[in-house]
């Protein structure tokens, strides 16, 4: 999950944050890191570029991007499904 | 109508009302100038990091300009904005075009309009009045002052931020000022002559107004 945090910081230009500043279960949007809808699009691009994983159903977004842990879980499950 | 304050940024040099603003020297030789100034101002506005070059420079100039000239006394709908630029969002347009070769970046795309830098300023300082962005070949004090004057006189604004934002390929040439109906701050008449005098006093006096492109 540390790698994923580093990638999120890089992709979203969160230069004021270090990976250790982001809790595994901390909400990414609104009251957590305060990410917005454009950031959500960047996270979708990140998943595709870094992990080759696509978010097929946009309605899954709020669940997948709830926290770093839920993102990591989604990546793991998607890779398992592909294998 | 009066010019209450002016902030100019040329390359790595900043002036407020014609006087140099001394930003503490960076200990890192190639430190990013804009981030360095942001850290020094410490506005606690993390969205700054996501902005493109024109928006970051406009943001920094706005912070320096309005620190001593708060706008809180005005209703937000009575504060206007008139920005002019030569290149508009070209810097970001080119970066976005380059990103299309691999993966188009949504974060870059949202800055590919010349009025976004002004929009960021409006969000930051709650400006909800008339706003205009004009593309002109070069800094044009007569055109700028005329539009600011019209915004104040005809559009019923009490205050108006005017400026020239030229930011492309690491080149920084920013001139931002506050015009108001009531006299305060610098308090000089709002004329094209005064604007041109302040702009010309800095333009070309430093290192060509540029820094090494960092993106």
Tab-separated table of C-alpha atoms in Angstrom:
chain	number	residue	atom	x	y	z
A	1	UNK	CA	0.000	0.000	0.000
A	2	UNK	CA	3.002	2.295	0.471
A	3	UNK	CA	3.725	2.089	-3.263
A	4	UNK	CA	0.122	2.940	-4.036
A	5	UNK	CA	0.277	5.947	-1.712
A	6	UNK	CA	3.434	7.140	-3.453
A	7	UNK	CA	1.751	6.773	-6.833
A	8	UNK	CA	-1.324	8.679	-5.647
A	9	UNK	CA	0.844	11.530	-4.366
A	10	UNK	CA	2.730	11.638	-7.660
A	11	UNK	CA	-0.347	11.380	-9.897
A	12	UNK	CA	-2.373	13.968	-7.989
A	13	UNK	CA	0.498	16.366	-7.311
A	14	UNK	CA	-0.020	16.177	-3.553
A	15	UNK	CA	3.436	17.573	-2.912
A	16	UNK	CA	2.538	18.665	0.604
A	17	UNK	CA	1.975	15.036	1.652
A	18	UNK	CA	4.236	12.072	2.362
A	19	UNK	CA	3.018	8.459	2.108
A	20	UNK	CA	2.990	8.168	5.899
A	21	UNK	CA	0.570	11.124	6.077
A	22	UNK	CA	-2.119	9.043	4.370
A	23	UNK	CA	-3.840	6.501	6.571
A	24	UNK	CA	-4.751	3.153	5.014
A	25	UNK	CA	-8.423	3.681	5.871
A	26	UNK	CA	-8.507	7.465	5.635
A	27	UNK	CA	-11.272	8.687	3.285
A	28	UNK	CA	-9.737	9.998	0.067
A	29	UNK	CA	-12.562	12.350	-0.834
A	30	UNK	CA	-14.393	15.194	0.894
A	31	UNK	CA	-13.522	15.106	4.577
A	32	UNK	CA	-10.362	13.018	4.147
A	33	UNK	CA	-7.725	14.146	1.669
A	34	UNK	CA	-10.237	16.497	0.071
A	35	UNK	CA	-9.878	15.087	-3.429
A	36	UNK	CA	-12.323	16.173	-6.141
A	37	UNK	CA	-13.928	14.762	-9.302
A	38	UNK	CA	-10.871	15.516	-11.468
A	39	UNK	CA	-8.737	13.607	-8.981
A	40	UNK	CA	-11.114	10.668	-9.376
A	41	UNK	CA	-10.415	10.677	-13.125
A	42	UNK	CA	-6.665	10.769	-12.414
A	43	UNK	CA	-7.051	7.777	-10.088
A	44	UNK	CA	-8.820	5.848	-12.853
A	45	UNK	CA	-5.904	6.692	-15.184
A	46	UNK	CA	-3.455	5.586	-12.462
A	47	UNK	CA	-5.160	2.212	-12.133
A	48	UNK	CA	-4.951	1.682	-15.878
A	49	UNK	CA	-1.376	2.851	-16.308
A	50	UNK	CA	0.240	1.332	-13.231
A	51	UNK	CA	-1.788	-1.843	-12.805
A	52	UNK	CA	-3.570	-2.437	-16.107
A	53	UNK	CA	-6.846	-2.449	-14.221
A	54	UNK	CA	-10.020	-0.833	-15.548
A	55	UNK	CA	-12.950	0.463	-13.581
A	56	UNK	CA	-15.692	-0.874	-15.848
A	57	UNK	CA	-18.634	0.382	-13.852
A	58	UNK	CA	-18.340	4.066	-12.870
A	59	UNK	CA	-20.908	3.468	-10.137
A	60	UNK	CA	-18.261	1.411	-8.310
A	61	UNK	CA	-16.073	4.524	-8.000
A	62	UNK	CA	-17.220	5.695	-4.563
A	63	UNK	CA	-16.605	2.197	-3.123
A	64	UNK	CA	-13.279	1.579	-4.877
A	65	UNK	CA	-11.874	5.021	-4.107
A	66	UNK	CA	-13.060	5.106	-0.518
A	67	UNK	CA	-9.545	4.686	0.848
A	68	UNK	CA	-6.094	3.394	-0.079
A	69	UNK	CA	-7.056	0.020	1.377
A	70	UNK	CA	-10.181	-0.297	-0.800
A	71	UNK	CA	-8.165	0.705	-3.877
A	72	UNK	CA	-5.509	-1.916	-3.067
A	73	UNK	CA	-8.237	-4.514	-2.549
A	74	UNK	CA	-9.810	-3.639	-5.910
A	75	UNK	CA	-6.439	-3.993	-7.677
A	76	UNK	CA	-5.765	-7.352	-6.004
A	77	UNK	CA	-9.220	-8.694	-6.879
A	78	UNK	CA	-9.024	-7.445	-10.472
A	79	UNK	CA	-5.633	-9.100	-10.963
A	80	UNK	CA	-6.883	-12.347	-9.468
A	81	UNK	CA	-9.882	-12.283	-11.810
A	82	UNK	CA	-7.562	-11.776	-14.789
A	83	UNK	CA	-5.241	-14.647	-13.827
B	1	UNK	CA	-10.867	55.531	-9.243
B	2	UNK	CA	-7.593	54.507	-7.697
B	3	UNK	CA	-4.883	51.911	-7.937
B	4	UNK	CA	-4.651	50.538	-4.408
B	5	UNK	CA	-1.795	48.109	-4.908
B	6	UNK	CA	0.336	46.396	-7.548
B	7	UNK	CA	2.250	43.129	-7.565
B	8	UNK	CA	4.716	42.286	-10.334
B	9	UNK	CA	6.576	39.036	-10.860
B	10	UNK	CA	9.384	38.850	-13.389
B	11	UNK	CA	11.412	35.683	-13.462
B	12	UNK	CA	12.434	35.090	-9.853
B	13	UNK	CA	11.859	38.698	-8.802
B	14	UNK	CA	8.791	40.091	-7.095
B	15	UNK	CA	7.753	43.683	-6.514
B	16	UNK	CA	4.933	45.138	-4.461
B	17	UNK	CA	3.950	48.720	-5.293
B	18	UNK	CA	7.267	49.104	-7.099
B	19	UNK	CA	9.378	47.907	-4.180
B	20	UNK	CA	11.245	44.587	-4.279
B	21	UNK	CA	9.711	41.870	-2.121
B	22	UNK	CA	12.509	40.029	-0.410
B	23	UNK	CA	11.780	36.330	-0.446
B	24	UNK	CA	14.311	34.426	1.699
B	25	UNK	CA	16.931	32.803	-0.504
B	26	UNK	CA	16.363	29.166	-1.249
B	27	UNK	CA	19.063	26.841	0.028
B	28	UNK	CA	18.561	24.587	-2.971
B	29	UNK	CA	20.048	26.009	-6.155
B	30	UNK	CA	17.411	24.736	-8.526
B	31	UNK	CA	14.498	24.926	-6.112
B	32	UNK	CA	11.179	25.463	-7.787
B	33	UNK	CA	10.626	29.189	-7.546
B	34	UNK	CA	6.861	29.067	-7.253
B	35	UNK	CA	6.810	26.383	-4.568
B	36	UNK	CA	9.496	28.287	-2.693
B	37	UNK	CA	7.414	31.484	-2.673
B	38	UNK	CA	4.298	29.496	-1.740
B	39	UNK	CA	6.124	27.947	1.233
B	40	UNK	CA	7.309	31.382	2.296
B	41	UNK	CA	3.795	32.874	2.101
B	42	UNK	CA	2.369	29.799	3.835
B	43	UNK	CA	-1.253	30.312	2.739
B	44	UNK	CA	-2.257	26.716	3.566
B	45	UNK	CA	-3.982	26.166	0.222
B	46	UNK	CA	-2.915	22.699	-1.003
B	47	UNK	CA	-4.785	23.132	-4.286
B	48	UNK	CA	-1.880	25.373	-5.310
B	49	UNK	CA	0.196	22.273	-6.064
B	50	UNK	CA	-2.311	21.121	-8.651
B	51	UNK	CA	-2.468	24.409	-10.529
B	52	UNK	CA	-0.691	25.026	-13.811
B	53	UNK	CA	1.993	27.668	-14.347
B	54	UNK	CA	-0.287	30.669	-15.089
B	55	UNK	CA	-2.651	29.795	-12.237
B	56	UNK	CA	0.195	29.361	-9.733
B	57	UNK	CA	1.731	32.706	-10.656
B	58	UNK	CA	-1.640	34.457	-10.548
B	59	UNK	CA	-2.307	32.858	-7.168
B	60	UNK	CA	1.042	34.024	-5.739
B	61	UNK	CA	0.606	37.555	-7.089
B	62	UNK	CA	-2.899	37.631	-5.621
B	63	UNK	CA	-1.635	36.551	-2.208
B	64	UNK	CA	1.032	39.263	-2.154
B	65	UNK	CA	-1.304	41.924	-3.544
B	66	UNK	CA	-4.241	41.305	-1.230
B	67	UNK	CA	-2.498	40.566	2.066
B	68	UNK	CA	-2.653	44.211	3.053
B	69	UNK	CA	-5.720	45.017	0.983
B	70	UNK	CA	-8.472	42.734	2.268
B	71	UNK	CA	-11.642	42.604	0.214
B	72	UNK	CA	-13.887	41.364	3.000
B	73	UNK	CA	-15.725	44.692	3.259
B	74	UNK	CA	-17.110	44.259	-0.259
B	75	UNK	CA	-19.985	42.084	-1.311
B	76	UNK	CA	-18.362	39.359	-3.478
B	77	UNK	CA	-20.660	40.243	-6.384
B	78	UNK	CA	-19.162	43.747	-6.508
B	79	UNK	CA	-15.559	42.669	-7.060
B	80	UNK	CA	-14.648	42.300	-10.722
B	81	UNK	CA	-11.684	40.837	-12.560
B	82	UNK	CA	-10.045	41.767	-15.868
B	83	UNK	CA	-7.055	39.731	-16.951
B	84	UNK	CA	-5.034	40.026	-20.148
B	85	UNK	CA	-2.495	37.597	-21.520
B	86	UNK	CA	-0.429	36.963	-24.609
B	87	UNK	CA	-0.194	33.193	-24.470
B	88	UNK	CA	-3.235	32.402	-22.346
B	89	UNK	CA	-3.133	28.724	-21.462
B	90	UNK	CA	-0.668	27.782	-24.222
B	91	UNK	CA	1.850	26.358	-21.741
B	92	UNK	CA	-0.722	23.877	-20.470
B	93	UNK	CA	-2.219	23.290	-23.919
B	94	UNK	CA	1.181	22.063	-25.134
B	95	UNK	CA	1.676	19.832	-22.107
B	96	UNK	CA	-1.804	18.379	-22.548
B	97	UNK	CA	-1.127	17.759	-26.251
B	98	UNK	CA	2.065	15.929	-25.268
B	99	UNK	CA	0.155	13.820	-22.731
B	100	UNK	CA	-2.120	12.607	-25.535
B	101	UNK	CA	0.797	10.561	-26.867
B	102	UNK	CA	0.554	8.323	-23.810
B	103	UNK	CA	-2.452	8.946	-21.568
B	104	UNK	CA	-4.454	12.174	-21.612
B	105	UNK	CA	-4.321	13.828	-18.216
B	106	UNK	CA	-7.675	15.065	-16.838
B	107	UNK	CA	-5.815	17.300	-14.373
B	108	UNK	CA	-4.031	19.048	-17.253
B	109	UNK	CA	-7.149	19.218	-19.390
B	110	UNK	CA	-9.051	21.319	-16.865
B	111	UNK	CA	-6.429	24.065	-17.188
B	112	UNK	CA	-6.535	24.277	-20.990
B	113	UNK	CA	-8.535	27.500	-21.051
B	114	UNK	CA	-7.115	31.002	-20.574
B	115	UNK	CA	-9.714	31.963	-17.976
B	116	UNK	CA	-8.866	29.225	-15.467
B	117	UNK	CA	-6.091	31.202	-13.743
B	118	UNK	CA	-8.607	33.974	-13.114
B	119	UNK	CA	-11.118	31.401	-11.931
B	120	UNK	CA	-8.667	30.113	-9.346
B	121	UNK	CA	-8.180	33.684	-8.133
B	122	UNK	CA	-11.953	34.131	-7.884
B	123	UNK	CA	-12.288	30.942	-5.822
B	124	UNK	CA	-9.429	31.879	-3.535
B	125	UNK	CA	-10.632	35.418	-2.812
B	126	UNK	CA	-14.392	34.945	-3.318
B	127	UNK	CA	-14.676	37.273	-6.302
B	128	UNK	CA	-18.125	36.897	-7.825
B	129	UNK	CA	-18.422	40.046	-9.926
B	130	UNK	CA	-17.956	40.616	-13.648
B	131	UNK	CA	-14.891	38.952	-15.071
B	132	UNK	CA	-13.146	39.155	-18.399
B	133	UNK	CA	-10.073	37.612	-20.003
B	134	UNK	CA	-8.555	39.236	-23.074
B	135	UNK	CA	-5.797	37.886	-25.286
B	136	UNK	CA	-3.527	40.672	-26.491
B	137	UNK	CA	-0.140	40.539	-28.265
B	138	UNK	CA	1.643	42.383	-25.446
B	139	UNK	CA	0.996	44.232	-22.204
B	140	UNK	CA	-1.424	47.007	-23.140
B	141	UNK	CA	-1.953	49.492	-20.329
B	142	UNK	CA	-4.542	51.495	-22.271
B	143	UNK	CA	-6.701	48.475	-23.064
B	144	UNK	CA	-6.387	47.076	-19.544
B	145	UNK	CA	-7.199	50.332	-17.791
B	146	UNK	CA	-10.145	50.949	-20.115
B	147	UNK	CA	-11.695	47.559	-19.386
B	148	UNK	CA	-11.113	47.874	-15.643
B	149	UNK	CA	-12.598	51.364	-15.728
B	150	UNK	CA	-15.668	50.117	-17.595
B	151	UNK	CA	-16.060	47.240	-15.167
B	152	UNK	CA	-16.070	49.683	-12.268
B	153	UNK	CA	-18.256	52.317	-13.918
B	154	UNK	CA	-20.699	50.388	-16.063
B	155	UNK	CA	-20.932	47.017	-14.367
B	156	UNK	CA	-21.507	48.447	-10.909
B	157	UNK	CA	-18.408	46.980	-9.301
B	158	UNK	CA	-16.806	48.565	-6.244
B	159	UNK	CA	-13.395	47.008	-6.811
B	160	UNK	CA	-11.677	45.272	-9.689
B	161	UNK	CA	-8.489	43.269	-10.003
B	162	UNK	CA	-6.716	43.884	-13.279
B	163	UNK	CA	-3.651	42.251	-14.696
B	164	UNK	CA	-1.368	40.836	-17.329
B	165	UNK	CA	-0.456	37.167	-16.905
B	166	UNK	CA	2.151	35.881	-19.316
B	167	UNK	CA	3.437	32.482	-18.296
B	168	UNK	CA	4.764	30.058	-20.832
B	169	UNK	CA	7.749	27.736	-21.023
B	170	UNK	CA	9.133	28.914	-17.670
B	171	UNK	CA	8.742	32.592	-18.591
B	172	UNK	CA	7.188	34.666	-15.806
B	173	UNK	CA	5.727	38.089	-16.504
B	174	UNK	CA	2.903	38.872	-14.119
B	175	UNK	CA	1.386	42.252	-13.306
B	176	UNK	CA	-1.612	42.255	-10.991
B	177	UNK	CA	-3.256	45.265	-9.410
B	178	UNK	CA	-6.302	46.275	-7.420
B	179	UNK	CA	-8.430	49.192	-8.583
B	180	UNK	CA	-11.081	50.626	-6.308
B	181	UNK	CA	-13.566	53.459	-6.299
B	182	UNK	CA	-12.432	54.467	-2.818
B	183	UNK	CA	-8.882	55.546	-2.059
B	184	UNK	CA	-6.668	53.325	0.090
B	185	UNK	CA	-3.245	51.674	-0.073
B	186	UNK	CA	-1.082	53.056	-2.856
B	187	UNK	CA	-3.935	55.425	-3.707
B	188	UNK	CA	-2.747	56.718	-7.072
B	189	UNK	CA	-5.110	57.607	-9.930
B	190	UNK	CA	-6.180	54.669	-12.076
B	191	UNK	CA	-4.714	55.684	-15.431
B	192	UNK	CA	-3.007	53.869	-18.278
B	193	UNK	CA	0.025	56.088	-17.729
B	194	UNK	CA	0.473	54.969	-14.099
B	195	UNK	CA	-0.014	51.312	-15.001
B	196	UNK	CA	2.473	51.516	-17.841
B	197	UNK	CA	4.985	53.349	-15.658
B	198	UNK	CA	4.912	50.593	-13.021
B	199	UNK	CA	4.979	47.807	-15.585
B	200	UNK	CA	7.817	49.270	-17.612
B	201	UNK	CA	9.874	50.007	-14.482
B	202	UNK	CA	10.396	46.272	-14.003
B	203	UNK	CA	10.054	44.765	-17.426
B	204	UNK	CA	13.387	43.710	-18.842
B	205	UNK	CA	15.312	44.766	-15.741
B	206	UNK	CA	15.949	41.189	-14.655
B	207	UNK	CA	16.966	37.907	-16.238
B	208	UNK	CA	14.583	38.040	-19.159
B	209	UNK	CA	11.700	37.134	-16.908
B	210	UNK	CA	12.357	33.474	-17.182
B	211	UNK	CA	13.491	30.466	-15.262
B	212	UNK	CA	14.432	27.012	-16.397
B	213	UNK	CA	11.259	25.243	-17.527
B	214	UNK	CA	10.398	22.685	-14.894
B	215	UNK	CA	7.818	20.676	-16.750
